[in-house]
Coordinates of C-alpha atoms in Angstrom, one line a residue:
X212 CA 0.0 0.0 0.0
X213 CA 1.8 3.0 -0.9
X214 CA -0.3 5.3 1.0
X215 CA -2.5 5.9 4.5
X216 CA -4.6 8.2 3.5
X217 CA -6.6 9.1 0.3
X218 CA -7.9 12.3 -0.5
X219 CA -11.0 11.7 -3.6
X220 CA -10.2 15.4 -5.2
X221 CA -7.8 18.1 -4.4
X222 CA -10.4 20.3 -3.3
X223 CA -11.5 18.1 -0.1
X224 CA -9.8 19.1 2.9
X225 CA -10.6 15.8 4.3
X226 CA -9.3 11.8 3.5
X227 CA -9.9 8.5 3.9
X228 CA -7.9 6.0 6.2
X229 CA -6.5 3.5 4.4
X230 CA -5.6 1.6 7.6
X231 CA -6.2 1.7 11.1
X232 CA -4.3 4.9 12.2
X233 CA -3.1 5.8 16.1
X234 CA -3.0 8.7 17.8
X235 CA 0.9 10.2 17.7
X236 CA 1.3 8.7 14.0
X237 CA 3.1 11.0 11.6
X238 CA 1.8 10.2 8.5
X239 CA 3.4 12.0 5.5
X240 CA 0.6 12.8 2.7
X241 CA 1.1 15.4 -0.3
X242 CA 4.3 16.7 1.2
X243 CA 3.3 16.9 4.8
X244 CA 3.4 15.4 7.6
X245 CA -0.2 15.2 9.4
X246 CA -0.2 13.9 13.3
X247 CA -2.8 11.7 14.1
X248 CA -4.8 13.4 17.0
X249 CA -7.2 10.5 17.6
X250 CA -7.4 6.4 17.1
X251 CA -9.5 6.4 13.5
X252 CA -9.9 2.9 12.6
X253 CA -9.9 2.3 8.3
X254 CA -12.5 3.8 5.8
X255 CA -12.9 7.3 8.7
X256 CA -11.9 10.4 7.5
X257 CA -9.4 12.9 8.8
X258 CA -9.1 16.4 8.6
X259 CA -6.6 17.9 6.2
X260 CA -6.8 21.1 7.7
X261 CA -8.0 22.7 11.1
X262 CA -11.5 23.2 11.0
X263 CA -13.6 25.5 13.1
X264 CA -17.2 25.3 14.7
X265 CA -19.3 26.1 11.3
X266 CA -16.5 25.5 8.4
X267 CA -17.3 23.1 5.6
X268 CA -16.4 19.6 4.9
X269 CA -16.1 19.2 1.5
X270 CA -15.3 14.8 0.2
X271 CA -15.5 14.0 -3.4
X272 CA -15.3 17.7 -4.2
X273 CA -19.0 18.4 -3.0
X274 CA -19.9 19.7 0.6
X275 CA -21.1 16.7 3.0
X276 CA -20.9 18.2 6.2
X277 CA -20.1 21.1 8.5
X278 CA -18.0 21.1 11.9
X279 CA -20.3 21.4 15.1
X280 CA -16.9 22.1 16.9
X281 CA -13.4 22.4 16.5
X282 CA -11.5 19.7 14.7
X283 CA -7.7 19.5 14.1
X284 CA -5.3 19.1 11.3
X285 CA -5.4 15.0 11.6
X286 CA -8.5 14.8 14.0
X287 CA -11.2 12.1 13.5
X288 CA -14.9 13.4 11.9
X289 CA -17.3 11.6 13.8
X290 CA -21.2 12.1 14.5
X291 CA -20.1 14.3 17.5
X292 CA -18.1 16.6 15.7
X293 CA -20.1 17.0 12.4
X294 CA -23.3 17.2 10.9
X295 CA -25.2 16.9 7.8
X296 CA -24.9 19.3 5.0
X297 CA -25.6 19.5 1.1
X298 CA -25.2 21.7 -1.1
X299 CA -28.7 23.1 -2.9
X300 CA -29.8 23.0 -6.1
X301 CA -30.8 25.4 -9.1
X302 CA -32.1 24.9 -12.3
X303 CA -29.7 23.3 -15.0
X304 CA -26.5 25.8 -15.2
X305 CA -24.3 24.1 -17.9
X306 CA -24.2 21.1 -20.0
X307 CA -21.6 18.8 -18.6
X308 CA -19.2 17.4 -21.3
X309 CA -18.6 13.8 -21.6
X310 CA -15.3 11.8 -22.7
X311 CA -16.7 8.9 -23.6
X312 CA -14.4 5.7 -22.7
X313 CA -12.8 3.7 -25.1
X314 CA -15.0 0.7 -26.8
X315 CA -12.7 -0.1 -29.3
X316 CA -12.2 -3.5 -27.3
X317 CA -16.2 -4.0 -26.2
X318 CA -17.7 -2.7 -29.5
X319 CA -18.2 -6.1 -30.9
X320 CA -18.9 -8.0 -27.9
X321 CA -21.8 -10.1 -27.5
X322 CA -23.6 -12.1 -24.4
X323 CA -25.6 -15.3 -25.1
X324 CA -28.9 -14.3 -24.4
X325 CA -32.9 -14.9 -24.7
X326 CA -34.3 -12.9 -27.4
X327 CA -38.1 -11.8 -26.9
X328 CA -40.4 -10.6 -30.0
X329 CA -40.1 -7.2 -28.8
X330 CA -36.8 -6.9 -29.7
X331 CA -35.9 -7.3 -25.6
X332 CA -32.8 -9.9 -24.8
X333 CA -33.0 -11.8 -21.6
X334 CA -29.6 -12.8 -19.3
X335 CA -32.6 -15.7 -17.5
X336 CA -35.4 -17.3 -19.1
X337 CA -38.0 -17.6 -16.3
X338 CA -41.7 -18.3 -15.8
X339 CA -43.0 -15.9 -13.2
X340 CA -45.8 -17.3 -10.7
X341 CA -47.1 -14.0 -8.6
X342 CA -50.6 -12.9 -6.9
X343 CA -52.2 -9.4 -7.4
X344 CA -53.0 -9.2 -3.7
X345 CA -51.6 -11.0 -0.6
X346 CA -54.8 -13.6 0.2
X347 CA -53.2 -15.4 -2.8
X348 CA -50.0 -15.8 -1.0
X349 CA -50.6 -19.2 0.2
X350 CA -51.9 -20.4 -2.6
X351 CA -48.6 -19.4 -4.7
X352 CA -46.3 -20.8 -2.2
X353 CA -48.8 -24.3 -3.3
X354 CA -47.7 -24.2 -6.8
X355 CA -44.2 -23.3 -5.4
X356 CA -43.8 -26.3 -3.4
X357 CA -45.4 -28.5 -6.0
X358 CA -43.1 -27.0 -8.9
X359 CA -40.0 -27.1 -7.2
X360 CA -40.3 -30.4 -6.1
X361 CA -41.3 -32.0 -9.0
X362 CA -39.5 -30.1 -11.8
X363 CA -36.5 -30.5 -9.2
X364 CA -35.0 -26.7 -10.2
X365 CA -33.4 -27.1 -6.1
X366 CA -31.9 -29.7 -4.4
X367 CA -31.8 -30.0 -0.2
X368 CA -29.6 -27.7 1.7
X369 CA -26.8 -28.5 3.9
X370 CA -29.1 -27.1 6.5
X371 CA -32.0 -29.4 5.6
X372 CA -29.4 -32.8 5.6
X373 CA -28.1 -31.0 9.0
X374 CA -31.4 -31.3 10.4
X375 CA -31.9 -34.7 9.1
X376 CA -28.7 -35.8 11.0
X377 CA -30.1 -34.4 14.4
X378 CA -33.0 -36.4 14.0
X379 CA -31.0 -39.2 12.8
X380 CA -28.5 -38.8 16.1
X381 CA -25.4 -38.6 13.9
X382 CA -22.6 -36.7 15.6
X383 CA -23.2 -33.2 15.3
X384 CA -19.4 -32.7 14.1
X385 CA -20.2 -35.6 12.0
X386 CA -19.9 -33.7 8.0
X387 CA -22.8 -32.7 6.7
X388 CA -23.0 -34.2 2.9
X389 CA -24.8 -31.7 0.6
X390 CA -27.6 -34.0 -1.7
X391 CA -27.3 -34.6 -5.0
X392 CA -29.5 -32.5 -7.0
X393 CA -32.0 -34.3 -9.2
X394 CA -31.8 -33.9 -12.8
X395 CA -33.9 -30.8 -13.8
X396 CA -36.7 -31.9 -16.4
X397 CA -36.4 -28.9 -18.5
X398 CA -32.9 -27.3 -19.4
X399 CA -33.8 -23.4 -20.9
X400 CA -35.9 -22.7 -18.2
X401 CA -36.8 -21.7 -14.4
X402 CA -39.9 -21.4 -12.6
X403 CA -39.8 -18.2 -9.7
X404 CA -42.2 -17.0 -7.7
X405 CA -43.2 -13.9 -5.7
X406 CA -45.5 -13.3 -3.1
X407 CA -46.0 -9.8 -1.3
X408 CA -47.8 -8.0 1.0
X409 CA -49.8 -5.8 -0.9
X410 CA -53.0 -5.2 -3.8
X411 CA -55.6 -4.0 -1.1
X412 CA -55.9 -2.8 2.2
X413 CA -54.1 0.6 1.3
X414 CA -54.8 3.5 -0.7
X415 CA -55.8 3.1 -4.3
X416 CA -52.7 4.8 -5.7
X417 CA -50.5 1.8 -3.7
X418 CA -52.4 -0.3 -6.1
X419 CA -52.0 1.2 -8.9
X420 CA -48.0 1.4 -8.3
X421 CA -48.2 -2.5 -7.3
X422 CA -49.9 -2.8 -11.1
X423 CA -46.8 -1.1 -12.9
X424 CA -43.9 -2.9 -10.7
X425 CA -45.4 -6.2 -11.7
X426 CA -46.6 -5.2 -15.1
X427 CA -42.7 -4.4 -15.5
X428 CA -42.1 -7.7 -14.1
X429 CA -43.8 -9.6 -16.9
X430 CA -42.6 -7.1 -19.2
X431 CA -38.5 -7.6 -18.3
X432 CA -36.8 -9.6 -20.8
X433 CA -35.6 -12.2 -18.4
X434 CA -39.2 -13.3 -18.3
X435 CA -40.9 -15.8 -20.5
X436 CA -44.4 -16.0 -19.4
X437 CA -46.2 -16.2 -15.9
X438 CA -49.3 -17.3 -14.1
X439 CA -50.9 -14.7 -12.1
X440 CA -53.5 -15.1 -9.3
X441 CA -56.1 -13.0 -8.5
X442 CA -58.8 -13.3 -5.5
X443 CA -61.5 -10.8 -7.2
X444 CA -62.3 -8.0 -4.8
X445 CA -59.1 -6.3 -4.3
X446 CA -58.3 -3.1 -5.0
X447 CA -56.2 -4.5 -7.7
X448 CA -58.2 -5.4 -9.9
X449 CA -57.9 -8.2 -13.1
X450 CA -58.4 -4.8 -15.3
X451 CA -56.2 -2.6 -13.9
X452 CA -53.3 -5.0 -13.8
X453 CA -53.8 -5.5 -17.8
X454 CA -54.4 -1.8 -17.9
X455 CA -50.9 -1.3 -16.9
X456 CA -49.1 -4.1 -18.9
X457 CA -51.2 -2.8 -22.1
X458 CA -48.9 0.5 -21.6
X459 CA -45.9 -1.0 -20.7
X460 CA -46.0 -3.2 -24.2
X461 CA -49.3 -2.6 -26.0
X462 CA -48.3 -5.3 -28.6
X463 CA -47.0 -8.1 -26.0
X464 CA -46.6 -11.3 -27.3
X465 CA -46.0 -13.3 -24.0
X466 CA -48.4 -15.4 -22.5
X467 CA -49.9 -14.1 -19.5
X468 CA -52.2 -16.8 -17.6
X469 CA -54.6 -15.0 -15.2
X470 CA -56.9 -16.7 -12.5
X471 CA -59.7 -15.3 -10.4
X472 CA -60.1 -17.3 -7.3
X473 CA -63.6 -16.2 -6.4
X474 CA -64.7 -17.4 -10.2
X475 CA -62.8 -20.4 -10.2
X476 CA -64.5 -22.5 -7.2
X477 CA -62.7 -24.7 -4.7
X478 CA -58.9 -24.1 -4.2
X479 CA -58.2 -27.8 -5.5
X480 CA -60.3 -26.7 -9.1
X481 CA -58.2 -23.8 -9.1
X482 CA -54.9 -25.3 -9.1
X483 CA -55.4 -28.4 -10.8
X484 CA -56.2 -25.7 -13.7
X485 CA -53.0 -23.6 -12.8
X486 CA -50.9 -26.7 -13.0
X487 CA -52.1 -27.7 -16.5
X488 CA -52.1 -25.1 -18.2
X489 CA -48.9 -23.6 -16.4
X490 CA -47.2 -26.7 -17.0
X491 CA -48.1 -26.0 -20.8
X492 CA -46.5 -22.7 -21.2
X493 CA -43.3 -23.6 -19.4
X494 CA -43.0 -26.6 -21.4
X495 CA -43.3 -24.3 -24.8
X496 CA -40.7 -21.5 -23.0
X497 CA -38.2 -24.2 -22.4
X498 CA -38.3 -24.3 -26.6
X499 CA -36.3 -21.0 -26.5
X500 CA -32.2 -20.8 -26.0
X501 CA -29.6 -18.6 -25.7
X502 CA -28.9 -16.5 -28.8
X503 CA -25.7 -13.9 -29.5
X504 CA -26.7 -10.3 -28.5
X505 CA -24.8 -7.2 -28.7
X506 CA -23.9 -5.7 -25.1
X507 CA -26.2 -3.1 -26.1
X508 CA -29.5 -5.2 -25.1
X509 CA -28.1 -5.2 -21.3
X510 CA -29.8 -2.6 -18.6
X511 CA -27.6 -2.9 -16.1
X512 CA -29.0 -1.9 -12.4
X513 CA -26.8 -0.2 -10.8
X514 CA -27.1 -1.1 -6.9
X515 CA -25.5 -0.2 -3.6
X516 CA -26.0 -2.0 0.4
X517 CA -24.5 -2.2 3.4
X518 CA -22.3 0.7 2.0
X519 CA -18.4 1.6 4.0
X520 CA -16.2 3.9 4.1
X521 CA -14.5 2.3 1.2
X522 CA -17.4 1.8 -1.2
X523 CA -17.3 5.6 -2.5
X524 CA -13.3 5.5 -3.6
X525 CA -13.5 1.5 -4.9
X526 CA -16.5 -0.6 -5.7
X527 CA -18.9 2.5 -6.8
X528 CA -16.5 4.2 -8.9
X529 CA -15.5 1.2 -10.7
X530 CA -19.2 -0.2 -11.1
X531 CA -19.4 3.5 -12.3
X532 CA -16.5 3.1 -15.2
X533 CA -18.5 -0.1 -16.0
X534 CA -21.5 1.9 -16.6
X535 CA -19.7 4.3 -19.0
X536 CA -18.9 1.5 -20.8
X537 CA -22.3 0.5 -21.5
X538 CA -23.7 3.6 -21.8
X539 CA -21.3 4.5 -24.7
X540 CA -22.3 0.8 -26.2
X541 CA -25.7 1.8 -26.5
X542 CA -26.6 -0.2 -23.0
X543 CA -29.1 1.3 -20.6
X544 CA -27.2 1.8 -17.2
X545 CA -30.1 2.7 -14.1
X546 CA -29.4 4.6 -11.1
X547 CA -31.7 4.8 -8.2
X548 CA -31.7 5.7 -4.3
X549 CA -32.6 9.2 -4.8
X550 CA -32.5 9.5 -1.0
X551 CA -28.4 8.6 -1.6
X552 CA -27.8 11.5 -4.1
X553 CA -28.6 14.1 -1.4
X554 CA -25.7 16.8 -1.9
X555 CA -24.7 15.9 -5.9
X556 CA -27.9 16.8 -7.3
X557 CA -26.1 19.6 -9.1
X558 CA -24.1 17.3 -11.0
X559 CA -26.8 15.2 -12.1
X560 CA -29.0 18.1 -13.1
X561 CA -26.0 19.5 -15.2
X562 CA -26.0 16.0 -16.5
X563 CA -29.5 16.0 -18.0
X564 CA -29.7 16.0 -21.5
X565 CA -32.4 18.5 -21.3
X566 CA -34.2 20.8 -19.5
X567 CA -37.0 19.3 -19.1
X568 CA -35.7 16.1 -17.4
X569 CA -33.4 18.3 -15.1
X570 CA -36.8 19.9 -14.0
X571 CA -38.5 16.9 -13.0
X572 CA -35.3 14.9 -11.2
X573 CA -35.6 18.2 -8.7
X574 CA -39.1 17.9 -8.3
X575 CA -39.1 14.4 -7.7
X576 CA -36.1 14.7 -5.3
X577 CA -38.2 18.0 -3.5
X578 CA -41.6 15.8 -3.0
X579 CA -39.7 13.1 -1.9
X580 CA -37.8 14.8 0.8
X581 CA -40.9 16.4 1.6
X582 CA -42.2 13.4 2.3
X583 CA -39.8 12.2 4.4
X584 CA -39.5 15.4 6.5
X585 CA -44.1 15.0 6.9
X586 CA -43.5 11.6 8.3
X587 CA -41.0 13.3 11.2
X588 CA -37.7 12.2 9.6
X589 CA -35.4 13.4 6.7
X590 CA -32.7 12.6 3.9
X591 CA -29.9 13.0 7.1
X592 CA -31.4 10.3 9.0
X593 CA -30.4 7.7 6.1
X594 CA -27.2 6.4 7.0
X595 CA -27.4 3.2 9.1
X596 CA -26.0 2.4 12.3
X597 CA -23.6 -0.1 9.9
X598 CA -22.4 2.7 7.5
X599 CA -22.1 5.3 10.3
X600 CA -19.9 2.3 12.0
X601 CA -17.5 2.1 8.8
X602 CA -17.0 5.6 7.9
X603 CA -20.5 7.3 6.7
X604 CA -21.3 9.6 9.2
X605 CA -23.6 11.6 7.2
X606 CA -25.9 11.4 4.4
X607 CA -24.0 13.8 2.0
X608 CA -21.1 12.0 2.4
X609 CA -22.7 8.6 1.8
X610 CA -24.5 10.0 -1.4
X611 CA -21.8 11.6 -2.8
X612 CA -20.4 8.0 -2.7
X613 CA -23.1 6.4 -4.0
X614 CA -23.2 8.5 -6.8
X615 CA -20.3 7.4 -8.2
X616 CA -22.2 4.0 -9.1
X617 CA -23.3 6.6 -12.2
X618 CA -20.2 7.1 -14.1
X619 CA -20.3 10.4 -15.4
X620 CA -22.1 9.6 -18.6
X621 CA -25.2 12.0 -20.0
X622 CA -28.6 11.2 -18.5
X623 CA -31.1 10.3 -21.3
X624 CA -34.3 10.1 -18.8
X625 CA -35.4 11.0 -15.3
X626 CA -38.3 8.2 -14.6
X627 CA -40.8 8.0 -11.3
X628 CA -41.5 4.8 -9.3
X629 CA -42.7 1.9 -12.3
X630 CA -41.4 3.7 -15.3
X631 CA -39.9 1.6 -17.4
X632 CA -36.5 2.1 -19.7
X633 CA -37.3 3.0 -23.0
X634 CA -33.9 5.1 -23.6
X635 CA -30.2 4.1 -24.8
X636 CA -27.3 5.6 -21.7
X637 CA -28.3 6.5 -18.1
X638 CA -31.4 6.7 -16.9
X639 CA -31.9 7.9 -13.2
X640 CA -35.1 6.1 -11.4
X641 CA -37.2 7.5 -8.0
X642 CA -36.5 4.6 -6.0
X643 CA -35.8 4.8 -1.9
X644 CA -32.6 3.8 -0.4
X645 CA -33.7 0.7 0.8
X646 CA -31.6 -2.3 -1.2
X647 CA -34.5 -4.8 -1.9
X648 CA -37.2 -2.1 -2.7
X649 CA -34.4 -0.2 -4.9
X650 CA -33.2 -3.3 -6.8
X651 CA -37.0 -4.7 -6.7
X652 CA -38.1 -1.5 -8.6
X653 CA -35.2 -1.4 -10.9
X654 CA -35.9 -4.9 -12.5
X655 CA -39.5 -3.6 -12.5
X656 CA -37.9 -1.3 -14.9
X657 CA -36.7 -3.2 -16.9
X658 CA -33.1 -4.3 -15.8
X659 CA -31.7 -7.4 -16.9
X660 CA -28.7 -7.7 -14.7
X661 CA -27.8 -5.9 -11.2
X662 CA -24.1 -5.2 -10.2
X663 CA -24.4 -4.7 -6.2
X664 CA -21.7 -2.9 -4.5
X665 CA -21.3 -3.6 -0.9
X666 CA -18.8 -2.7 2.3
X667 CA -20.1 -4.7 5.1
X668 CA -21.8 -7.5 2.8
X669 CA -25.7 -7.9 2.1
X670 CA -27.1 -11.4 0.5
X671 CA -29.9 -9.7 -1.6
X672 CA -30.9 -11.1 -4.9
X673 CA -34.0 -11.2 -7.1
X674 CA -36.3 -13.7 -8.4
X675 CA -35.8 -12.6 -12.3
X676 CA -32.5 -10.9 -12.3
X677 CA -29.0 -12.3 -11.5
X678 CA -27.9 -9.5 -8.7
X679 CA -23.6 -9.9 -8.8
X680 CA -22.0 -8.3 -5.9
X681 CA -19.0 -6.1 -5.7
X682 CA -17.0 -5.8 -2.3
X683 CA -15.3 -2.8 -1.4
X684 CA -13.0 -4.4 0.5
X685 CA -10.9 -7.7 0.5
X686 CA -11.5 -8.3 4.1
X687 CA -15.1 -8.5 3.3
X688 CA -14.8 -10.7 0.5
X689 CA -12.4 -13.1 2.3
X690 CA -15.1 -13.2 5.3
X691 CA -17.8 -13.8 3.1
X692 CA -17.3 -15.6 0.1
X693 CA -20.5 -17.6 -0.6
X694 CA -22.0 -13.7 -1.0
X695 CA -19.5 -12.1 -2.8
X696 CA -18.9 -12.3 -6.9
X697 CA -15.9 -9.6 -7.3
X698 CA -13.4 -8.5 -4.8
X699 CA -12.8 -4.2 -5.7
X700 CA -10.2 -4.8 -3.1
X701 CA -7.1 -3.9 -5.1
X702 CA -8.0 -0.6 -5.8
X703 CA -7.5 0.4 -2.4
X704 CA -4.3 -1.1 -2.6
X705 CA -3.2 0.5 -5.4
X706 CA -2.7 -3.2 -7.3
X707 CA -5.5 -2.0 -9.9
X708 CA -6.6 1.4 -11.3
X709 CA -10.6 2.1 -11.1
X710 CA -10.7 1.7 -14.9
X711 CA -9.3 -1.7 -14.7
X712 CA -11.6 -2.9 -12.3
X713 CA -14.5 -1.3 -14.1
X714 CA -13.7 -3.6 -17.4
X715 CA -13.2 -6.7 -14.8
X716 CA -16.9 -6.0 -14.0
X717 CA -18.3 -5.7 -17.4
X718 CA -16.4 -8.7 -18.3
X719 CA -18.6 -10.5 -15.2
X720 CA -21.4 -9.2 -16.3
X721 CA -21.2 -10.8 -19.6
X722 CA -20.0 -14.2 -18.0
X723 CA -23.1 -13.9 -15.9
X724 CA -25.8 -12.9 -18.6
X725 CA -24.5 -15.7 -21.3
X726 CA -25.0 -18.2 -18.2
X727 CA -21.6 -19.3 -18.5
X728 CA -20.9 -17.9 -14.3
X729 CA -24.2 -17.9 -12.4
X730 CA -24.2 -15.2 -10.0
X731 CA -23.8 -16.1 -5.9
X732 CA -27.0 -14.6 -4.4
X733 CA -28.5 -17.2 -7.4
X734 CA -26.5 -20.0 -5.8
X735 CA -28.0 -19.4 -2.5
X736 CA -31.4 -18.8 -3.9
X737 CA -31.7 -15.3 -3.0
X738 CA -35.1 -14.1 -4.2
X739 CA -36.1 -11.1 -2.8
X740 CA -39.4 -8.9 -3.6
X741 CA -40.3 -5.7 -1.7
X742 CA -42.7 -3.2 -3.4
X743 CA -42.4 0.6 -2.3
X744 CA -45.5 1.2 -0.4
X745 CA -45.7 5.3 -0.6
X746 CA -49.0 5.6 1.1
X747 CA -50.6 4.4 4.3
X748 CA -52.8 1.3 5.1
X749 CA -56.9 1.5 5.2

């Protein structure tokens, strides 16, 4: 490591630990020597300069925070000693100019992939089983049983033979043997499903938002066909569902298998018919195989969890190289979290292509904070007790982190909650900070593929979309392995430059969309669903 600290731009008067630092180091940095004042463990910050009660922070050349007291030249920031601060934002100033990356290398790249009449390419081919309201739950996790089993897509865990050998009496140090998986019947295809907690009970508008997410479901490439179920008197209704899929693809071509409990009869009626016909349209979808694709048909969500004080100078920055990349391929990169892009909206709205897009990311960003600050809370109360722990001590500095997950690349669209991607090169989508209800909307919107970056590690996946994860750190990917698909880790030992680490995750991402790698949160079966509920319950 040829440094112990790292400052992001010469502007900051702040930098990053590198390493766990004492209090009477000397560390020499730019040409001077800093003294430690406190113990700062790695991924805290420490001041450059001495800062006064009131001054500025400024990390990643934005403002993230001001002093609430005095802090010296080599003093620790902590939540003590500093609070949140952003920078505001105006209409559009200037147009941003963009070097775009070199392609020369990618340009005629493909992925092995499933092409959809549409024109869409899928990374998965997958039949989707999901209810319109939550008294269907039970019903889906039925088929899900029955499916799983018999079509043998899992085999029994170590955890399941585990429990087998305490009933058995063997030794509990005895080793557990993983079972053999059962040949799957079909090859080309997987059967997922989803169950949720919402289609009634709320305000109408939560139901109409439910209708887009899954609409977008059905609609994402990685999808083949599904089987829906609905009860009959929700709030959302058979109609409205269509409704909403007829406007994300008014000419789709899939088939969509709908059921309506309360005109169907007894439960066994019901799914005997599910099963049959189901059993049908997976059959037919296993028909379809992987086809060459240029990179171009990939939307690439672009995801962050469990974020440290490394993730904003490693992981995020190269994810964000990888999304240059495929925006200047002709790929469709998505950013979300607007809660995590407190203190940079500047930047992005100097990013928009036009006006009018710039317009409405700061009106979406204004209701939303709104929102949060009516329900008692507020954009600063976003870091975790986890991120605070490892470095993130306020939301401006987190964001201006997360950012970075963006590249710098033009933004082509600003799209609200259910939207889905229409447009070539970045698209920013209203999503909350929250990992599963960010990367659930973002494959609602179309993506194909997630690239996850993560500090302190997070196992989430999706049912439809492989979700690869990124570490910040090599610690973290040591310690947790089964989670982790790319170590970022020698960027912040200077072994690889962010650019180099960018192309090592586009290069993943191809692996994983052709099938060839399959992604670990797939492994360990990782199939998360959270809708945003916005409004209140009823």
């Amino acid at each position: 490591m040829k440094s112990k600290l790292i400052k992001v731009q010469p502007e900051d008067n702040v930098a990053v630990a590198l390493v766990d630092l004492y209090q009477g180091d000397v560390v020499d940095f730019e040409g001077e020597s800093v003294n430690i004042l406190n113990d700062s463990k790695a991924k805290h910050k420490v001041a450059l300069v001495d800062l006064a009660a009131g001054d500025s922070i400024f990390m990643y050349g934005v403002l993230v925070g001001k002093a609430l007291s005095p802090i010296g030249k080599g003093g620790l920031l902590t939540t003590e000693n500093v609070k949140h601060e952003a920078s505001s934002v105006s209409q559009k100033t200037e147009t941003t100019s963009w070097s775009a990356p070199d392609i020369t290398k990618w340009k005629d790249r493909t992925f092995m992939g499933y092409h959809r009449e549409d024109g869409q390419v899928g990374t998965q081919n997958v039949w989707l089983f999901f209810p319109l309201v939550f008294c269907e739950n039970r019903n889906i996790e039925l088929l899900k049983d029955v499916f799983e089993k018999e079509l043998s897509f899992h085999k029994a865990s170590k955890q399941r033979q585990l429990l087998r050998n305490l009933i058995s009496g063997v030794p509990e140090d005895t080793a557990i043997a993983e079972a053999e998986a059962e040949e799957a019947i079909f090859k080309n295809i997987e059967v997922k499903f989803i169950t949720h907690q919402g289609g009634c009970g709320g305000i109408r508008q939560d139901a109409v938002s439910l209708s887009k997410l899954l609409a977008g479901y059905v609609n994402n490439p990685n999808v083949a066909g599904a089987t829906v179920l609905s009860l009959g008197c929700q709030n959302l209704q058979i109609d409205i569902f269509k409704k909403a899929l007829s406007e994300k693809n008014p000419d789709l071509k899939k088939p969509v298998l709908i059921y309506e409990q309360q005109q169907e009869g007894t439960v066994e009626h019901m799914l005997a018919k599910i099963i049959k016909e189901s059993f049908e349209g997976i059959k037919k979808a296993n028909q379809i195989e992987r086809q060459p694709a240029p990179l171009s048909k990939l939307k690439m969500g672009l995801e962050c969890g469990g974020s440290d004080g490394f993730s904003g100078i490693s992981a995020n920055p190269a994810l964000g190289y990888a999304s240059d990349l495929l925006a200047a391929l002709g790929g469709s990169p998505i950013l979300s979290e607007f809660p995590e892009l407190c203190g940079v909206e500047q930047e992005l709205v100097n990013r928009c292509v036009n006006e009018d897009d710039a317009q409405r990311f700061m009106q979406l960003m204004k209701d939303y904070e709104k929102s949060a600050i009516d329900a008692g809370s507020g954009f600063d109360m976003n870091p975790s007790p986890g991120n605070i722990k490892d470095g993130l001590i306020t939301d401006a500095m987190k964001s201006a982190g997360a950012a970075k997950k963006g590249g710098t690349s033009p933004i082509q669209a600003i799209m609200d909650y259910g939207e889905y991607v229409t447009k070539p090169g970045l698209n920013l989508l209203c999503t909350p900070g929250n990992d599963v209800e960010s990367t659930t909307a973002m494959v609602g919107s179309g993506a194909n593929v997630v690239v996850f970056t993560t500090g302190l590690g997070t196992p989430t996946g999706n049912p439809i979309a492989p979700v690869l994860k990124v570490a910040s750190n090599s610690t973290l990917a040591r310690r947790m392995p089964d989670i982790i698909d790319i170590d970022s880790g020698p960027v912040i030992r200077g072994e690889k430059t962010i650019e180099e680490m960018g192309e090592e995750i586009l290069e993943y991402v191809i692996q994983v969309a052709s099938g060839e790698v399959e992604a670990k949160a797939d492994t360990l079966g990782q199939d998360d669903f959270i809708p945003w509920k916005r409004g209140v319950s009823l």
